[in-house]
């Protein structure tokens, strides 16, 4: 009898959606790393094992604790904007929208924050608000086209990605260095535009790029979790995503919800850009001809996190962890893009998360039916 109870508890445990999401995500990670290892073996089998270990270890490759902490800080600095892009995609997905335009919204946020910081000398909090509004406007454009003209958000989002890139390149051309394509240094031009650290840098071997952007991104994820789980607005967003027509006939303003959702999603992606560029960690290149990958990597973090804001926090860190780990490979033997390849495989595998859940539920049901048949 006790044995049967334990089996029932075990079945009940694995039937929980959260457990299934975590299990599916872990499978995606393991299979993605395995395929990446096979690719390394094909390129050069001699150092493949060491290479995949290097990618996984990332900053742990440094023997010094101080150095490891410093480069952990760098990973977190880039994980914060990735988390914001992932939250942008995740939030919109709850309303049944695939916000592939997060990349363009990220670009808009970068342009607005840097232009106000370098061109007008405004402080960091104003620049952050500008990034939020700029990204939100890009989201509104997609939302209006979707709500009133039924233009697919994927098509309009992709087009706006490129419109945003070249517009921002032209805009920031007025605040770039004379002898390079990069924008002026924030630290030298307008230190007040750098997001404050409030002592956090001391925890990471005085890494000056570690700012309050990191905890702010985590707090925003928690707030979104609360909104989606415990508020009427969150319920309406999810209801619109599940059945737009049913939401409309039940009295919900589905067009308004679509536009508002994409505004919030765009604002989150725009904030992500401000969380990176207003640390001084990177400078924008006005000659770049490809949309930054941060918005697209957010897709991996979103689905790897099980479409949950809290899960997305850990998934964003993991994606950035292996991406940063790829930079430590021997460039004469392996391309640093191998970590991007692993991330792309994980993105592809995340498409099978629902299949994994379906398979797991089928096994659970089959086990229950077999047990019930045996009891009879």
mmCIF file of C-alpha atoms in Angstrom:
data_model
loop_
_atom_site.group_PDB
_atom_site.id
_atom_site.type_symbol
_atom_site.label_atom_id
_atom_site.label_comp_id
_atom_site.label_asym_id
_atom_site.label_seq_id
_atom_site.Cartn_x
_atom_site.Cartn_y
_atom_site.Cartn_z
ATOM 1 C CA UNK A 1 0.000 0.000 0.000
ATOM 2 C CA UNK A 2 2.802 2.385 0.904
ATOM 3 C CA UNK A 3 4.521 1.547 -2.369
ATOM 4 C CA UNK A 4 1.395 2.422 -4.347
ATOM 5 C CA UNK A 5 1.151 5.769 -2.533
ATOM 6 C CA UNK A 6 4.733 6.583 -3.425
ATOM 7 C CA UNK A 7 4.044 5.812 -7.087
ATOM 8 C CA UNK A 8 0.973 8.053 -7.040
ATOM 9 C CA UNK A 9 3.012 10.891 -5.530
ATOM 10 C CA UNK A 10 5.657 10.421 -8.175
ATOM 11 C CA UNK A 11 3.077 10.490 -10.958
ATOM 12 C CA UNK A 12 1.449 13.553 -9.431
ATOM 13 C CA UNK A 13 4.834 15.278 -9.255
ATOM 14 C CA UNK A 14 5.645 14.753 -12.948
ATOM 15 C CA UNK A 15 2.156 15.752 -14.031
ATOM 16 C CA UNK A 16 2.719 19.305 -12.762
ATOM 17 C CA UNK A 17 3.131 21.809 -15.662
ATOM 18 C CA UNK A 18 6.109 23.513 -13.973
ATOM 19 C CA UNK A 19 7.941 20.197 -13.564
ATOM 20 C CA UNK A 20 7.220 19.267 -17.172
ATOM 21 C CA UNK A 21 8.521 22.652 -18.393
ATOM 22 C CA UNK A 22 11.745 22.296 -16.396
ATOM 23 C CA UNK A 23 12.231 18.719 -17.606
ATOM 24 C CA UNK A 24 11.647 19.714 -21.226
ATOM 25 C CA UNK A 25 14.037 22.677 -20.917
ATOM 26 C CA UNK A 26 16.765 20.504 -19.418
ATOM 27 C CA UNK A 27 16.335 18.034 -22.282
ATOM 28 C CA UNK A 28 16.709 20.901 -24.779
ATOM 29 C CA UNK A 29 19.914 22.032 -23.050
ATOM 30 C CA UNK A 30 21.455 18.550 -22.897
ATOM 31 C CA UNK A 31 20.605 17.720 -26.522
ATOM 32 C CA UNK A 32 21.776 21.163 -27.693
ATOM 33 C CA UNK A 33 25.127 20.767 -25.920
ATOM 34 C CA UNK A 34 25.485 17.235 -27.299
ATOM 35 C CA UNK A 35 24.901 18.406 -30.874
ATOM 36 C CA UNK A 36 27.360 21.268 -30.287
ATOM 37 C CA UNK A 37 29.926 18.751 -29.057
ATOM 38 C CA UNK A 38 29.405 16.656 -32.197
ATOM 39 C CA UNK A 39 30.016 19.784 -34.311
ATOM 40 C CA UNK A 40 33.254 20.428 -32.395
ATOM 41 C CA UNK A 41 34.300 16.812 -33.000
ATOM 42 C CA UNK A 42 33.747 17.262 -36.726
ATOM 43 C CA UNK A 43 35.807 20.484 -36.821
ATOM 44 C CA UNK A 44 38.694 19.147 -34.738
ATOM 45 C CA UNK A 45 38.231 15.989 -32.631
ATOM 46 C CA UNK A 46 41.478 16.469 -30.696
ATOM 47 C CA UNK A 47 40.368 19.438 -28.613
ATOM 48 C CA UNK A 48 36.582 18.992 -28.827
ATOM 49 C CA UNK A 49 36.119 17.822 -25.241
ATOM 50 C CA UNK A 50 38.177 20.685 -23.851
ATOM 51 C CA UNK A 51 36.302 23.148 -26.082
ATOM 52 C CA UNK A 52 32.810 22.139 -24.937
ATOM 53 C CA UNK A 53 33.999 22.228 -21.306
ATOM 54 C CA UNK A 54 35.382 25.734 -21.901
ATOM 55 C CA UNK A 55 32.023 26.903 -23.274
ATOM 56 C CA UNK A 56 30.204 25.472 -20.268
ATOM 57 C CA UNK A 57 32.708 26.828 -17.735
ATOM 58 C CA UNK A 58 32.840 30.380 -19.184
ATOM 59 C CA UNK A 59 34.426 32.613 -16.498
ATOM 60 C CA UNK A 60 35.348 29.574 -14.389
ATOM 61 C CA UNK A 61 38.255 29.091 -16.796
ATOM 62 C CA UNK A 62 40.074 31.774 -14.776
ATOM 63 C CA UNK A 63 42.036 30.286 -11.851
ATOM 64 C CA UNK A 64 41.836 33.526 -9.864
ATOM 65 C CA UNK A 65 38.622 34.103 -7.885
ATOM 66 C CA UNK A 66 38.879 37.854 -8.474
ATOM 67 C CA UNK A 67 39.102 37.382 -12.245
ATOM 68 C CA UNK A 68 36.245 34.874 -12.233
ATOM 69 C CA UNK A 69 34.026 37.300 -10.311
ATOM 70 C CA UNK A 70 34.895 40.138 -12.671
ATOM 71 C CA UNK A 71 33.919 38.155 -15.759
ATOM 72 C CA UNK A 72 30.841 36.770 -14.007
ATOM 73 C CA UNK A 73 29.884 40.435 -13.755
ATOM 74 C CA UNK A 74 30.371 40.845 -17.507
ATOM 75 C CA UNK A 75 28.100 37.864 -18.152
ATOM 76 C CA UNK A 76 25.415 39.342 -15.896
ATOM 77 C CA UNK A 77 25.752 42.745 -17.588
ATOM 78 C CA UNK A 78 24.804 41.149 -20.920
ATOM 79 C CA UNK A 79 22.267 38.783 -19.390
ATOM 80 C CA UNK A 80 20.165 41.732 -18.136
ATOM 81 C CA UNK A 81 19.294 43.116 -21.613
ATOM 82 C CA UNK A 82 18.828 39.564 -22.899
ATOM 83 C CA UNK A 83 16.326 38.971 -20.095
ATOM 84 C CA UNK A 84 14.432 42.122 -21.055
ATOM 85 C CA UNK A 85 14.204 41.028 -24.698
ATOM 86 C CA UNK A 86 13.076 37.578 -23.577
ATOM 87 C CA UNK A 87 10.406 39.111 -21.328
ATOM 88 C CA UNK A 88 9.264 41.243 -24.272
ATOM 89 C CA UNK A 89 8.708 38.164 -26.413
ATOM 90 C CA UNK A 90 7.238 36.159 -23.527
ATOM 91 C CA UNK A 91 4.732 38.861 -22.540
ATOM 92 C CA UNK A 92 3.487 39.313 -26.098
ATOM 93 C CA UNK A 93 3.271 35.553 -26.584
ATOM 94 C CA UNK A 94 0.721 35.426 -23.750
ATOM 95 C CA UNK A 95 -1.590 37.465 -26.001
ATOM 96 C CA UNK A 96 -0.990 35.117 -28.931
ATOM 97 C CA UNK A 97 1.558 37.444 -30.556
ATOM 98 C CA UNK A 98 5.020 36.452 -31.774
ATOM 99 C CA UNK A 99 7.017 39.627 -31.178
ATOM 100 C CA UNK A 100 9.946 38.989 -33.502
ATOM 101 C CA UNK A 101 10.142 42.780 -33.736
ATOM 102 C CA UNK A 102 11.790 42.836 -30.295
ATOM 103 C CA UNK A 103 15.120 43.189 -32.117
ATOM 104 C CA UNK A 104 13.972 46.430 -33.769
ATOM 105 C CA UNK A 105 12.445 47.676 -30.532
ATOM 106 C CA UNK A 106 15.789 47.001 -28.857
ATOM 107 C CA UNK A 107 17.502 49.047 -31.571
ATOM 108 C CA UNK A 108 15.037 51.908 -31.094
ATOM 109 C CA UNK A 109 15.750 51.909 -27.361
ATOM 110 C CA UNK A 110 19.489 52.007 -28.007
ATOM 111 C CA UNK A 111 19.128 54.926 -30.408
ATOM 112 C CA UNK A 112 16.890 56.992 -28.138
ATOM 113 C CA UNK A 113 18.929 56.459 -24.963
ATOM 114 C CA UNK A 114 22.320 57.096 -26.582
ATOM 115 C CA UNK A 115 21.189 60.122 -28.579
ATOM 116 C CA UNK A 116 19.732 61.852 -25.527
ATOM 117 C CA UNK A 117 22.756 60.891 -23.427
ATOM 118 C CA UNK A 118 25.415 61.971 -25.931
ATOM 119 C CA UNK A 119 23.612 64.673 -27.897
ATOM 120 C CA UNK A 120 21.777 66.442 -25.081
ATOM 121 C CA UNK A 121 23.712 65.376 -21.992
ATOM 122 C CA UNK A 122 20.625 64.115 -20.163
ATOM 123 C CA UNK A 123 20.860 61.916 -17.027
ATOM 124 C CA UNK A 124 20.468 58.146 -17.045
ATOM 125 C CA UNK A 125 16.886 57.984 -15.749
ATOM 126 C CA UNK A 126 15.614 60.264 -18.535
ATOM 127 C CA UNK A 127 17.508 58.220 -21.122
ATOM 128 C CA UNK A 128 16.007 54.994 -19.752
ATOM 129 C CA UNK A 129 12.488 56.434 -20.030
ATOM 130 C CA UNK A 130 13.256 57.534 -23.591
ATOM 131 C CA UNK A 131 14.387 53.994 -24.461
ATOM 132 C CA UNK A 132 11.162 52.574 -23.017
ATOM 133 C CA UNK A 133 9.008 55.021 -25.006
ATOM 134 C CA UNK A 134 10.955 54.511 -28.254
ATOM 135 C CA UNK A 135 10.689 50.734 -28.033
ATOM 136 C CA UNK A 136 7.029 51.060 -27.074
ATOM 137 C CA UNK A 137 6.291 53.229 -30.122
ATOM 138 C CA UNK A 138 7.771 50.569 -32.385
ATOM 139 C CA UNK A 139 5.542 48.066 -30.604
ATOM 140 C CA UNK A 140 2.481 50.288 -31.050
ATOM 141 C CA UNK A 141 3.092 50.457 -34.805
ATOM 142 C CA UNK A 142 3.053 46.672 -35.004
ATOM 143 C CA UNK A 143 0.023 46.534 -32.707
ATOM 144 C CA UNK A 144 -2.052 49.004 -34.732
ATOM 145 C CA UNK A 145 -1.248 47.194 -37.970
ATOM 146 C CA UNK A 146 -2.241 43.905 -36.343
ATOM 147 C CA UNK A 147 -5.405 45.118 -34.600
ATOM 148 C CA UNK A 148 -6.935 47.281 -37.331
ATOM 149 C CA UNK A 149 -5.434 46.028 -40.606
ATOM 150 C CA UNK A 150 -4.803 42.392 -39.652
ATOM 151 C CA UNK A 151 -1.156 42.654 -40.743
ATOM 152 C CA UNK A 152 0.804 39.727 -39.352
ATOM 153 C CA UNK A 153 3.037 40.946 -36.517
ATOM 154 C CA UNK A 154 5.939 38.816 -37.757
ATOM 155 C CA UNK A 155 6.004 40.556 -41.145
ATOM 156 C CA UNK A 156 5.626 44.097 -39.806
ATOM 157 C CA UNK A 157 8.064 43.359 -36.971
ATOM 158 C CA UNK A 158 10.795 42.134 -39.317
ATOM 159 C CA UNK A 159 10.376 45.152 -41.590
ATOM 160 C CA UNK A 160 10.600 47.521 -38.619
ATOM 161 C CA UNK A 161 13.778 45.765 -37.448
ATOM 162 C CA UNK A 162 15.615 46.995 -40.524
ATOM 163 C CA UNK A 163 13.906 50.376 -40.624
ATOM 164 C CA UNK A 164 14.955 50.874 -37.018
ATOM 165 C CA UNK A 165 18.548 49.766 -37.632
ATOM 166 C CA UNK A 166 19.267 52.191 -40.469
ATOM 167 C CA UNK A 167 17.343 55.033 -38.836
ATOM 168 C CA UNK A 168 19.356 54.650 -35.625
ATOM 169 C CA UNK A 169 22.603 54.420 -37.607
ATOM 170 C CA UNK A 170 21.817 57.768 -39.219
ATOM 171 C CA UNK A 171 20.660 59.313 -35.940
ATOM 172 C CA UNK A 172 23.731 58.270 -33.963
ATOM 173 C CA UNK A 173 26.030 59.329 -36.798
ATOM 174 C CA UNK A 174 25.859 62.782 -35.251
ATOM 175 C CA UNK A 175 27.255 61.627 -31.894
ATOM 176 C CA UNK A 176 30.022 59.278 -33.019
ATOM 177 C CA UNK A 177 33.762 59.517 -32.642
ATOM 178 C CA UNK A 178 35.565 61.387 -35.428
ATOM 179 C CA UNK A 179 38.030 58.629 -36.243
ATOM 180 C CA UNK A 180 35.820 55.567 -35.735
ATOM 181 C CA UNK A 181 32.280 54.358 -36.464
ATOM 182 C CA UNK A 182 31.517 54.031 -32.740
ATOM 183 C CA UNK A 183 29.481 56.450 -30.668
ATOM 184 C CA UNK A 184 31.214 58.692 -28.164
ATOM 185 C CA UNK A 185 32.244 57.218 -24.828
ATOM 186 C CA UNK A 186 29.634 57.824 -22.149
ATOM 187 C CA UNK A 187 32.244 57.961 -19.394
ATOM 188 C CA UNK A 188 34.093 60.819 -21.118
ATOM 189 C CA UNK A 189 31.145 62.648 -22.679
ATOM 190 C CA UNK A 190 28.349 62.415 -20.123
ATOM 191 C CA UNK A 191 29.066 60.388 -16.950
ATOM 192 C CA UNK A 192 25.622 61.293 -15.568
ATOM 193 C CA UNK A 193 24.085 59.062 -18.242
ATOM 194 C CA UNK A 194 25.759 55.942 -16.833
ATOM 195 C CA UNK A 195 23.369 53.829 -14.753
ATOM 196 C CA UNK A 196 24.556 53.906 -11.119
ATOM 197 C CA UNK A 197 26.060 50.872 -9.451
ATOM 198 C CA UNK A 198 25.206 51.655 -5.814
ATOM 199 C CA UNK A 199 28.105 49.518 -4.666
ATOM 200 C CA UNK A 200 27.270 46.415 -6.700
ATOM 201 C CA UNK A 201 30.594 46.648 -8.545
ATOM 202 C CA UNK A 202 32.423 45.780 -5.332
ATOM 203 C CA UNK A 203 30.821 42.337 -5.354
ATOM 204 C CA UNK A 204 32.412 41.630 -8.749
ATOM 205 C CA UNK A 205 36.020 42.691 -8.256
ATOM 206 C CA UNK A 206 35.210 46.373 -8.892
ATOM 207 C CA UNK A 207 33.728 45.673 -12.307
ATOM 208 C CA UNK A 208 32.560 49.179 -13.250
ATOM 209 C CA UNK A 209 30.005 47.856 -15.750
ATOM 210 C CA UNK A 210 27.937 46.102 -13.074
ATOM 211 C CA UNK A 211 25.011 48.421 -12.298
ATOM 212 C CA UNK A 212 21.522 48.339 -10.844
ATOM 213 C CA UNK A 213 20.306 47.336 -14.322
ATOM 214 C CA UNK A 214 20.870 43.693 -13.291
ATOM 215 C CA UNK A 215 18.559 43.634 -10.236
ATOM 216 C CA UNK A 216 16.080 45.925 -12.032
ATOM 217 C CA UNK A 217 15.708 43.363 -14.837
ATOM 218 C CA UNK A 218 15.007 40.605 -12.289
ATOM 219 C CA UNK A 219 12.483 42.795 -10.443
ATOM 220 C CA UNK A 220 10.680 43.559 -13.716
ATOM 221 C CA UNK A 221 10.448 39.810 -14.434
ATOM 222 C CA UNK A 222 8.866 39.240 -11.019
ATOM 223 C CA UNK A 223 6.417 42.110 -11.574
ATOM 224 C CA UNK A 224 5.363 40.631 -14.923
ATOM 225 C CA UNK A 225 4.820 37.264 -13.241
ATOM 226 C CA UNK A 226 2.508 38.924 -10.721
ATOM 227 C CA UNK A 227 0.652 40.863 -13.433
ATOM 228 C CA UNK A 228 0.061 37.780 -15.571
ATOM 229 C CA UNK A 229 -0.902 35.542 -12.655
ATOM 230 C CA UNK A 230 -2.810 37.774 -10.255
ATOM 231 C CA UNK A 231 -4.415 40.702 -12.089
ATOM 232 C CA UNK A 232 -7.473 41.226 -14.258
ATOM 233 C CA UNK A 233 -5.292 42.789 -16.946
ATOM 234 C CA UNK A 234 -3.088 39.684 -17.023
ATOM 235 C CA UNK A 235 -6.166 37.483 -17.277
ATOM 236 C CA UNK A 236 -7.463 39.532 -20.218
ATOM 237 C CA UNK A 237 -4.081 39.322 -21.960
ATOM 238 C CA UNK A 238 -4.027 35.542 -21.661
ATOM 239 C CA UNK A 239 -7.691 35.242 -22.615
ATOM 240 C CA UNK A 240 -7.049 37.308 -25.744
ATOM 241 C CA UNK A 241 -4.181 34.995 -26.642
ATOM 242 C CA UNK A 242 -6.188 31.813 -26.102
ATOM 243 C CA UNK A 243 -9.331 32.905 -27.979
ATOM 244 C CA UNK A 244 -9.449 36.442 -29.349
ATOM 245 C CA UNK A 245 -13.029 36.185 -30.610
ATOM 246 C CA UNK A 246 -14.272 34.708 -27.341
ATOM 247 C CA UNK A 247 -12.531 37.517 -25.450
ATOM 248 C CA UNK A 248 -14.226 40.048 -27.719
ATOM 249 C CA UNK A 249 -17.712 38.626 -27.211
ATOM 250 C CA UNK A 250 -17.199 38.435 -23.448
ATOM 251 C CA UNK A 251 -16.731 42.204 -23.386
ATOM 252 C CA UNK A 252 -12.941 42.464 -23.499
ATOM 253 C CA UNK A 253 -11.420 45.077 -25.815
ATOM 254 C CA UNK A 254 -9.204 42.744 -27.805
ATOM 255 C CA UNK A 255 -7.825 45.448 -30.149
ATOM 256 C CA UNK A 256 -6.819 47.623 -27.213
ATOM 257 C CA UNK A 257 -5.227 44.611 -25.504
ATOM 258 C CA UNK A 258 -3.208 43.737 -28.611
ATOM 259 C CA UNK A 259 -1.875 47.291 -28.966
ATOM 260 C CA UNK A 260 -1.188 47.692 -25.250
ATOM 261 C CA UNK A 261 0.570 44.313 -25.091
ATOM 262 C CA UNK A 262 2.880 45.200 -27.966
ATOM 263 C CA UNK A 263 3.561 48.614 -26.441
ATOM 264 C CA UNK A 264 4.631 46.956 -23.193
ATOM 265 C CA UNK A 265 6.631 44.345 -25.095
ATOM 266 C CA UNK A 266 8.360 47.033 -27.141
ATOM 267 C CA UNK A 267 9.072 49.060 -24.015
ATOM 268 C CA UNK A 268 10.692 46.057 -22.340
ATOM 269 C CA UNK A 269 12.988 45.461 -25.331
ATOM 270 C CA UNK A 270 13.853 49.167 -25.460
ATOM 271 C CA UNK A 271 14.709 49.079 -21.756
ATOM 272 C CA UNK A 272 16.992 46.139 -22.471
ATOM 273 C CA UNK A 273 19.080 48.266 -24.823
ATOM 274 C CA UNK A 274 19.332 51.048 -22.240
ATOM 275 C CA UNK A 275 20.372 48.485 -19.611
ATOM 276 C CA UNK A 276 23.358 47.595 -21.800
ATOM 277 C CA UNK A 277 24.476 50.774 -23.526
ATOM 278 C CA UNK A 278 23.994 53.043 -20.506
ATOM 279 C CA UNK A 279 26.511 50.971 -18.547
ATOM 280 C CA UNK A 280 29.273 51.967 -20.985
ATOM 281 C CA UNK A 281 29.961 48.282 -21.656
ATOM 282 C CA UNK A 282 29.439 48.711 -25.404
ATOM 283 C CA UNK A 283 29.411 51.537 -27.938
ATOM 284 C CA UNK A 284 27.068 51.556 -30.911
ATOM 285 C CA UNK A 285 28.642 51.168 -34.349
ATOM 286 C CA UNK A 286 26.866 53.323 -36.934
ATOM 287 C CA UNK A 287 28.173 51.162 -39.792
ATOM 288 C CA UNK A 288 26.663 47.859 -38.648
ATOM 289 C CA UNK A 289 24.491 46.271 -41.304
ATOM 290 C CA UNK A 290 22.863 43.525 -39.251
ATOM 291 C CA UNK A 291 20.299 43.772 -36.478
ATOM 292 C CA UNK A 292 21.821 43.003 -33.050
ATOM 293 C CA UNK A 293 21.275 39.393 -32.056
ATOM 294 C CA UNK A 294 20.042 40.269 -28.569
ATOM 295 C CA UNK A 295 16.400 40.406 -29.667
ATOM 296 C CA UNK A 296 16.631 37.098 -31.488
ATOM 297 C CA UNK A 297 18.479 35.384 -28.628
ATOM 298 C CA UNK A 298 15.561 36.433 -26.487
ATOM 299 C CA UNK A 299 13.466 33.890 -28.401
ATOM 300 C CA UNK A 300 15.699 31.099 -27.094
ATOM 301 C CA UNK A 301 15.528 32.380 -23.528
ATOM 302 C CA UNK A 302 11.748 32.771 -23.713
ATOM 303 C CA UNK A 303 10.972 29.240 -24.816
ATOM 304 C CA UNK A 304 13.778 27.673 -22.817
ATOM 305 C CA UNK A 305 12.270 29.353 -19.757
ATOM 306 C CA UNK A 306 8.965 27.629 -20.403
ATOM 307 C CA UNK A 307 7.200 30.888 -21.346
ATOM 308 C CA UNK A 308 7.323 31.882 -17.687
ATOM 309 C CA UNK A 309 8.917 35.151 -16.472
ATOM 310 C CA UNK A 310 10.713 33.451 -13.582
ATOM 311 C CA UNK A 311 11.965 30.603 -15.754
ATOM 312 C CA UNK A 312 13.102 33.190 -18.285
ATOM 313 C CA UNK A 313 15.473 34.708 -15.698
ATOM 314 C CA UNK A 314 17.458 31.472 -15.453
ATOM 315 C CA UNK A 315 17.184 30.716 -19.180
ATOM 316 C CA UNK A 316 18.530 34.174 -20.094
ATOM 317 C CA UNK A 317 21.513 33.682 -17.846
ATOM 318 C CA UNK A 318 22.208 30.253 -19.344
ATOM 319 C CA UNK A 319 22.025 31.476 -22.954
ATOM 320 C CA UNK A 320 24.367 34.369 -22.157
ATOM 321 C CA UNK A 321 26.628 32.042 -20.178
ATOM 322 C CA UNK A 322 27.324 29.728 -23.111
ATOM 323 C CA UNK A 323 27.464 32.666 -25.542
ATOM 324 C CA UNK A 324 30.173 34.314 -23.446
ATOM 325 C CA UNK A 325 31.900 30.953 -22.995
ATOM 326 C CA UNK A 326 32.355 30.664 -26.743
ATOM 327 C CA UNK A 327 34.655 33.699 -26.707
ATOM 328 C CA UNK A 328 37.296 31.702 -24.780
ATOM 329 C CA UNK A 329 37.764 29.108 -27.502
ATOM 330 C CA UNK A 330 40.948 28.953 -29.539
ATOM 331 C CA UNK A 331 39.979 31.049 -32.587
ATOM 332 C CA UNK A 332 42.644 29.364 -34.709
ATOM 333 C CA UNK A 333 40.829 26.048 -34.324
ATOM 334 C CA UNK A 334 37.183 26.732 -33.514
ATOM 335 C CA UNK A 335 34.927 29.627 -34.511
ATOM 336 C CA UNK A 336 33.576 31.594 -31.542
ATOM 337 C CA UNK A 337 30.159 31.366 -33.224
ATOM 338 C CA UNK A 338 29.931 27.743 -32.079
ATOM 339 C CA UNK A 339 28.147 28.982 -28.942
ATOM 340 C CA UNK A 340 25.633 30.791 -31.155
ATOM 341 C CA UNK A 341 25.201 27.516 -33.040
ATOM 342 C CA UNK A 342 24.420 25.729 -29.770
ATOM 343 C CA UNK A 343 21.945 28.474 -28.857
ATOM 344 C CA UNK A 344 20.240 28.131 -32.244
ATOM 345 C CA UNK A 345 19.946 24.369 -31.771
ATOM 346 C CA UNK A 346 18.352 24.968 -28.380
ATOM 347 C CA UNK A 347 15.919 27.431 -30.015
ATOM 348 C CA UNK A 348 15.012 24.759 -32.564
ATOM 349 C CA UNK A 349 14.583 22.113 -29.886
ATOM 350 C CA UNK A 350 12.381 24.442 -27.848
ATOM 351 C CA UNK A 351 9.845 24.033 -30.626
ATOM 352 C CA UNK A 352 9.488 20.459 -29.431
ATOM 353 C CA UNK A 353 8.765 21.408 -25.805
ATOM 354 C CA UNK A 354 5.051 20.841 -26.362
ATOM 355 C CA UNK A 355 5.884 17.461 -27.902
ATOM 356 C CA UNK A 356 7.940 16.558 -24.831
ATOM 357 C CA UNK A 357 5.037 17.539 -22.573
ATOM 358 C CA UNK A 358 2.571 15.594 -24.720
ATOM 359 C CA UNK A 359 4.811 12.521 -24.638
ATOM 360 C CA UNK A 360 5.269 12.790 -20.869
ATOM 361 C CA UNK A 361 1.525 13.190 -20.269
ATOM 362 C CA UNK A 362 0.825 10.233 -22.549
ATOM 363 C CA UNK A 363 3.185 8.085 -20.508
ATOM 364 C CA UNK A 364 1.558 9.239 -17.274
ATOM 365 C CA UNK A 365 -1.937 8.476 -18.589
ATOM 366 C CA UNK A 366 -0.838 5.086 -19.881
ATOM 367 C CA UNK A 367 0.641 4.269 -16.495
ATOM 368 C CA UNK A 368 -2.555 5.272 -14.708
ATOM 369 C CA UNK A 369 -4.749 3.243 -17.081
ATOM 370 C CA UNK A 370 -2.505 0.203 -16.657
ATOM 371 C CA UNK A 371 -2.642 0.563 -12.898
ATOM 372 C CA UNK A 372 -6.433 0.990 -12.869
ATOM 373 C CA UNK A 373 -6.793 -2.049 -15.127
ATOM 374 C CA UNK A 374 -4.621 -4.093 -12.778
ATOM 375 C CA UNK A 375 -6.666 -3.034 -9.758
ATOM 376 C CA UNK A 376 -9.833 -4.232 -11.453
#
